[in-house]
Coordinates of C-alpha atoms and ligand atoms in Angstrom, one line a residue:
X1 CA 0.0 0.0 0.0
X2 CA 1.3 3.9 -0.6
X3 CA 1.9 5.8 2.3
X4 CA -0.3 9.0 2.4
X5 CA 2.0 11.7 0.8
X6 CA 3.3 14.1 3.6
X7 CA 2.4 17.5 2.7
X8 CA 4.8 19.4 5.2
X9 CA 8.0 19.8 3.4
X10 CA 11.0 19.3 6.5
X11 CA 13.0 22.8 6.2
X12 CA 15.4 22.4 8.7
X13 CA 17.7 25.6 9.3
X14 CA 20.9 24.8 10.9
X15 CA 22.4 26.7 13.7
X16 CA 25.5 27.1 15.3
X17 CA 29.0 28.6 14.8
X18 CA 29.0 28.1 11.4
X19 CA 30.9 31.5 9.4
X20 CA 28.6 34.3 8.3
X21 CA 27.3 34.7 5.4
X22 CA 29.1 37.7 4.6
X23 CA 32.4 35.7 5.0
X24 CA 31.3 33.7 2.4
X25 CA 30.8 33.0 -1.7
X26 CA 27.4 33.8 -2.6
X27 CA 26.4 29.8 -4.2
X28 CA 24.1 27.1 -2.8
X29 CA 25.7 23.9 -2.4
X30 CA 24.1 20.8 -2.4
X31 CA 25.6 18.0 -0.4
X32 CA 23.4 14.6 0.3
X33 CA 24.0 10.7 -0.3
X34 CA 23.6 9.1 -3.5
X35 CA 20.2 9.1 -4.8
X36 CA 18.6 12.3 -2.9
X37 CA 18.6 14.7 -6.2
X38 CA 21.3 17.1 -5.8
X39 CA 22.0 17.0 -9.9
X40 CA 18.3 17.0 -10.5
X41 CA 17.4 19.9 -7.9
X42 CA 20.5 21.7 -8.6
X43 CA 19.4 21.6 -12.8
X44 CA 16.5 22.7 -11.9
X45 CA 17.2 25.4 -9.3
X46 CA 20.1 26.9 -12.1
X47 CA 17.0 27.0 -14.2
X48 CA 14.8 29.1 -12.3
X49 CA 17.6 30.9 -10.5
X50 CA 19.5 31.7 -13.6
X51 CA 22.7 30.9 -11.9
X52 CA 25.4 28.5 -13.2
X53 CA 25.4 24.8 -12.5
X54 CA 28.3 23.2 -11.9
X55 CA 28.7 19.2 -10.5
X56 CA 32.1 17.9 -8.5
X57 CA 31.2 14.7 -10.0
X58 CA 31.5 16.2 -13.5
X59 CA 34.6 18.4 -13.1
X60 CA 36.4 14.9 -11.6
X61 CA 35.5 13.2 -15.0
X62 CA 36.0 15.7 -17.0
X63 CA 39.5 16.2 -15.4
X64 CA 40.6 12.6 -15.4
X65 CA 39.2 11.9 -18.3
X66 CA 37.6 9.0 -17.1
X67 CA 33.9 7.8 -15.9
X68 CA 34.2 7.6 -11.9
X69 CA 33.7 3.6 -12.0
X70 CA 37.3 3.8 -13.8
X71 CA 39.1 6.4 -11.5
X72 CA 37.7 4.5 -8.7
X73 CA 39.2 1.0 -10.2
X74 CA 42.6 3.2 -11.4
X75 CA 43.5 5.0 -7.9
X76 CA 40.5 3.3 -5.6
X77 CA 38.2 5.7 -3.4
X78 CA 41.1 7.6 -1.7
X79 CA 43.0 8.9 -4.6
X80 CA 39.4 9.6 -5.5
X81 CA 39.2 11.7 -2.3
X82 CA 42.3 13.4 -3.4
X83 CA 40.9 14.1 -6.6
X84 CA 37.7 15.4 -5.2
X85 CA 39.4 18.0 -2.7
X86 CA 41.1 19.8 -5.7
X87 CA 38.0 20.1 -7.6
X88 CA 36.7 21.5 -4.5
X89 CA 39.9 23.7 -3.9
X90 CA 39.5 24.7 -7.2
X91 CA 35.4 26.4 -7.0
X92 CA 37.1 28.5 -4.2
X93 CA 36.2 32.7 -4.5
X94 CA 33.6 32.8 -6.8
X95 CA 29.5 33.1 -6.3
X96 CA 26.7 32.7 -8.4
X97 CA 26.4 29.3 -9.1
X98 CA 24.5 26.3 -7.7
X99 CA 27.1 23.3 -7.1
X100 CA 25.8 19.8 -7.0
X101 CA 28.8 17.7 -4.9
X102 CA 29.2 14.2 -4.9
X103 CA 27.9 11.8 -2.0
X104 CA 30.9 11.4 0.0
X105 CA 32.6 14.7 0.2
X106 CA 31.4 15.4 3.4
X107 CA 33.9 12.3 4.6
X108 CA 37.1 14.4 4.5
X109 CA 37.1 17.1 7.2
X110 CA 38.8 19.8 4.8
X111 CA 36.0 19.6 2.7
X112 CA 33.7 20.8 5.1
X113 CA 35.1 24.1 5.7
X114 CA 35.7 24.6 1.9
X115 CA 31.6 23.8 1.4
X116 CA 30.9 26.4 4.1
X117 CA 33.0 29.1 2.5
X118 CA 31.5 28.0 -1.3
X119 CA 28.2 29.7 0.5
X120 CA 24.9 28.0 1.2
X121 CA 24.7 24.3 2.4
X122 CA 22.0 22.6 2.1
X123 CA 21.9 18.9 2.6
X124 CA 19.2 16.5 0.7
X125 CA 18.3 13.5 3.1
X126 CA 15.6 10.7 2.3
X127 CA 15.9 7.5 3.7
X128 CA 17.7 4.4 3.2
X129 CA 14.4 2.9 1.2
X130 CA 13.8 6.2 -0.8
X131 CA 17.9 5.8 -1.6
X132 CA 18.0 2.1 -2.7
X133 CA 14.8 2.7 -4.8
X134 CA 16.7 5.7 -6.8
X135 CA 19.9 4.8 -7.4
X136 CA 19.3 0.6 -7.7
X137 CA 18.6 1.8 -11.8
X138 CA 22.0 2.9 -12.2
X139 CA 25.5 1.2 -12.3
X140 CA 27.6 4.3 -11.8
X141 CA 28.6 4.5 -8.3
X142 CA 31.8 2.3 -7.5
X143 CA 30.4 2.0 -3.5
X144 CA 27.4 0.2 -4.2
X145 CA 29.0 -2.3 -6.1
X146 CA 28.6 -4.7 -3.4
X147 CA 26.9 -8.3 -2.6
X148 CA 23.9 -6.2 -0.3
X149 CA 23.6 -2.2 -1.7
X150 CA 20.6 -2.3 0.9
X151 CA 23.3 -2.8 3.8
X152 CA 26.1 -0.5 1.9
X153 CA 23.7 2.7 2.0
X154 CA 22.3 1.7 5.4
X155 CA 25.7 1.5 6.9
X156 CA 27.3 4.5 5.1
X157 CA 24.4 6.6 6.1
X158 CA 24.6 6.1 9.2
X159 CA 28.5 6.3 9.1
X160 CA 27.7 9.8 7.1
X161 CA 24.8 11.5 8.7
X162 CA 26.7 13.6 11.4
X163 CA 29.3 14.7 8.7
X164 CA 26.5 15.9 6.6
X165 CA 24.7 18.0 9.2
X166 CA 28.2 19.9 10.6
X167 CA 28.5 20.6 6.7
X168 CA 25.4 22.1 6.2
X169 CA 23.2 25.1 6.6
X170 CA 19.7 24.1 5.7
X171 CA 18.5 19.8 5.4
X172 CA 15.4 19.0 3.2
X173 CA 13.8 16.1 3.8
X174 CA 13.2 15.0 -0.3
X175 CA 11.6 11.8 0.2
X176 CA 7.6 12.6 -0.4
X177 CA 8.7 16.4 -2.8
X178 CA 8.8 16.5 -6.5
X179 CA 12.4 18.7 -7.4
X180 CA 10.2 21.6 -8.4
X181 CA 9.1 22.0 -4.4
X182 CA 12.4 21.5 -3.4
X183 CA 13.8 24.1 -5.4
X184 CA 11.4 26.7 -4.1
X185 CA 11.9 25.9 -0.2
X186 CA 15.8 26.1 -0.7
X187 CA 15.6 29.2 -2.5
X188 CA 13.5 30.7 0.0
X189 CA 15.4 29.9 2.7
X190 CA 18.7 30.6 1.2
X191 CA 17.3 33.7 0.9
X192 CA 16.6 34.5 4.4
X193 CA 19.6 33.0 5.6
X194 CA 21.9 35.4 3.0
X195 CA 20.1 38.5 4.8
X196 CA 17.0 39.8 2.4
X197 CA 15.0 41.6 4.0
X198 CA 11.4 40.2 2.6
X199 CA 11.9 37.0 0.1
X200 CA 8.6 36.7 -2.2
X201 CA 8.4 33.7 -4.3
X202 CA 6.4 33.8 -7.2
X203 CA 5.1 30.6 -8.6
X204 CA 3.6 31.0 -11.5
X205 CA 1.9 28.2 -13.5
X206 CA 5.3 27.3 -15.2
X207 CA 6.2 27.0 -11.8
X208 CA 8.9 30.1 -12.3
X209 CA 10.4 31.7 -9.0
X210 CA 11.4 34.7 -8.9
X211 CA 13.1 36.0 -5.3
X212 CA 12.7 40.2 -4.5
X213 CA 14.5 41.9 -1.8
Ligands
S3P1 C1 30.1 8.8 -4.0 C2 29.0 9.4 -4.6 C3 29.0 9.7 -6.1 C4 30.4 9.8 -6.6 C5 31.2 8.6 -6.2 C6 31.3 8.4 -4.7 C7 30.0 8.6 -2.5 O1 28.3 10.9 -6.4 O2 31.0 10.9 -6.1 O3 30.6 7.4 -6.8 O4 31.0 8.3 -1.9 O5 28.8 8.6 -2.0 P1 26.6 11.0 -6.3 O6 26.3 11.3 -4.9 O7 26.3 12.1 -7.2 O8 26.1 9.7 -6.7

């Protein structure tokens, strides 16, 4: 049977010491486990936003030369870290775009900081069920290439979970939203958190947003 579809979107604003937003790039980063949408939202959000979409996962590729199934087989997951951190190092001091990062860059503590200073955070959680059903269509992501994927995302989650919240500024819950919601309750609160005074979002029927101050 369907579970009845949750209407309350989970907009969870983070707060504690991390650095002010004036101390930072002006970007929305989207961190999250394999499967929760951060290429789809962040496509979307670029869209509507008209800012540039850029993905770690892409500049990797695109700098190795390589699909990550190879790298990962060629240097194995911590020369992938390595990798990852300079593609990271290298989005440092400039705004205006939304950056879609891959699953596990929250697992080095260097990458962290450098999230927080690319600008907004905002971490896409859904659960381990939500995850499996997403990504078991694919056969792209080295870590799931395992006897029990179920077991792989249940453990790493948990293993993950405090490493995305010290990352981020904002978590969505994205398990019951289409991107299109999403997108709007990021924006909107990306845009309280970067200091507007009054954020209006206007939907109109094709859904576009438009953010005044
Ligand atoms: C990884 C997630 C992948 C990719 C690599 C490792 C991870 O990105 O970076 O396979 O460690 O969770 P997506 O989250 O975009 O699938």
């Amino acid at each position: 049977m369907r579970k009845p579809l949750r209407r309350q979107m989970l907009l969870v604003l983070m707060k504690d010491n991390r650095p002010a937003s004036k101390d930072r790039c002006q970007n929305i980063v989207l961190i999250g486990f394999m499967g929760t949408g951060k290429t789809t939202i962040g496509k979307i959000a670029s869209e509507r936003l008209g800012l540039a979409f850029v993905d770690t996962d892409d500049l990797i590729v695109e700098r190795e030369g390589q699909p990550i199934p190879q790298i990962f087989e060629r240097v194995g997951e911590a020369g992938f870290r390595k990798i990852e951190t300079d593609v990271l190092r290298g989005l440092a001091g400039e705004g205006g775009k939304i950056i879609a990062t891959g699953g596990g860059i929250i697992t080095q503590p260097e990458n962290i900081r450098l999230l927080q200073e690319l600008g907004f955070v905002v971490w896409l959680a859904a659960t381990v069920e939500t995850i499996f059903e997403r990504v078991s269509m694919n056969r792209d992501r080295p870590l799931l290439y395992t006897e029990d994927p179920l077991q792989t995302i249940t453990d790493l989650l948990a293993e993950r979970e405090a490493q995305y919240e010290a990352a981020s500024d904002l978590r969505v819950e994205t398990d019951n939203f289409h991107a299109d919601e999403i997108t709007h309750g990021i924006a909107a609160s990306a845009g309280v958190a970067s200091g507007l005074t009054k954020v209006v979002l206007t939907l109109s029927k094709a859904s576009a947003i438009c953010i005044a101050s």
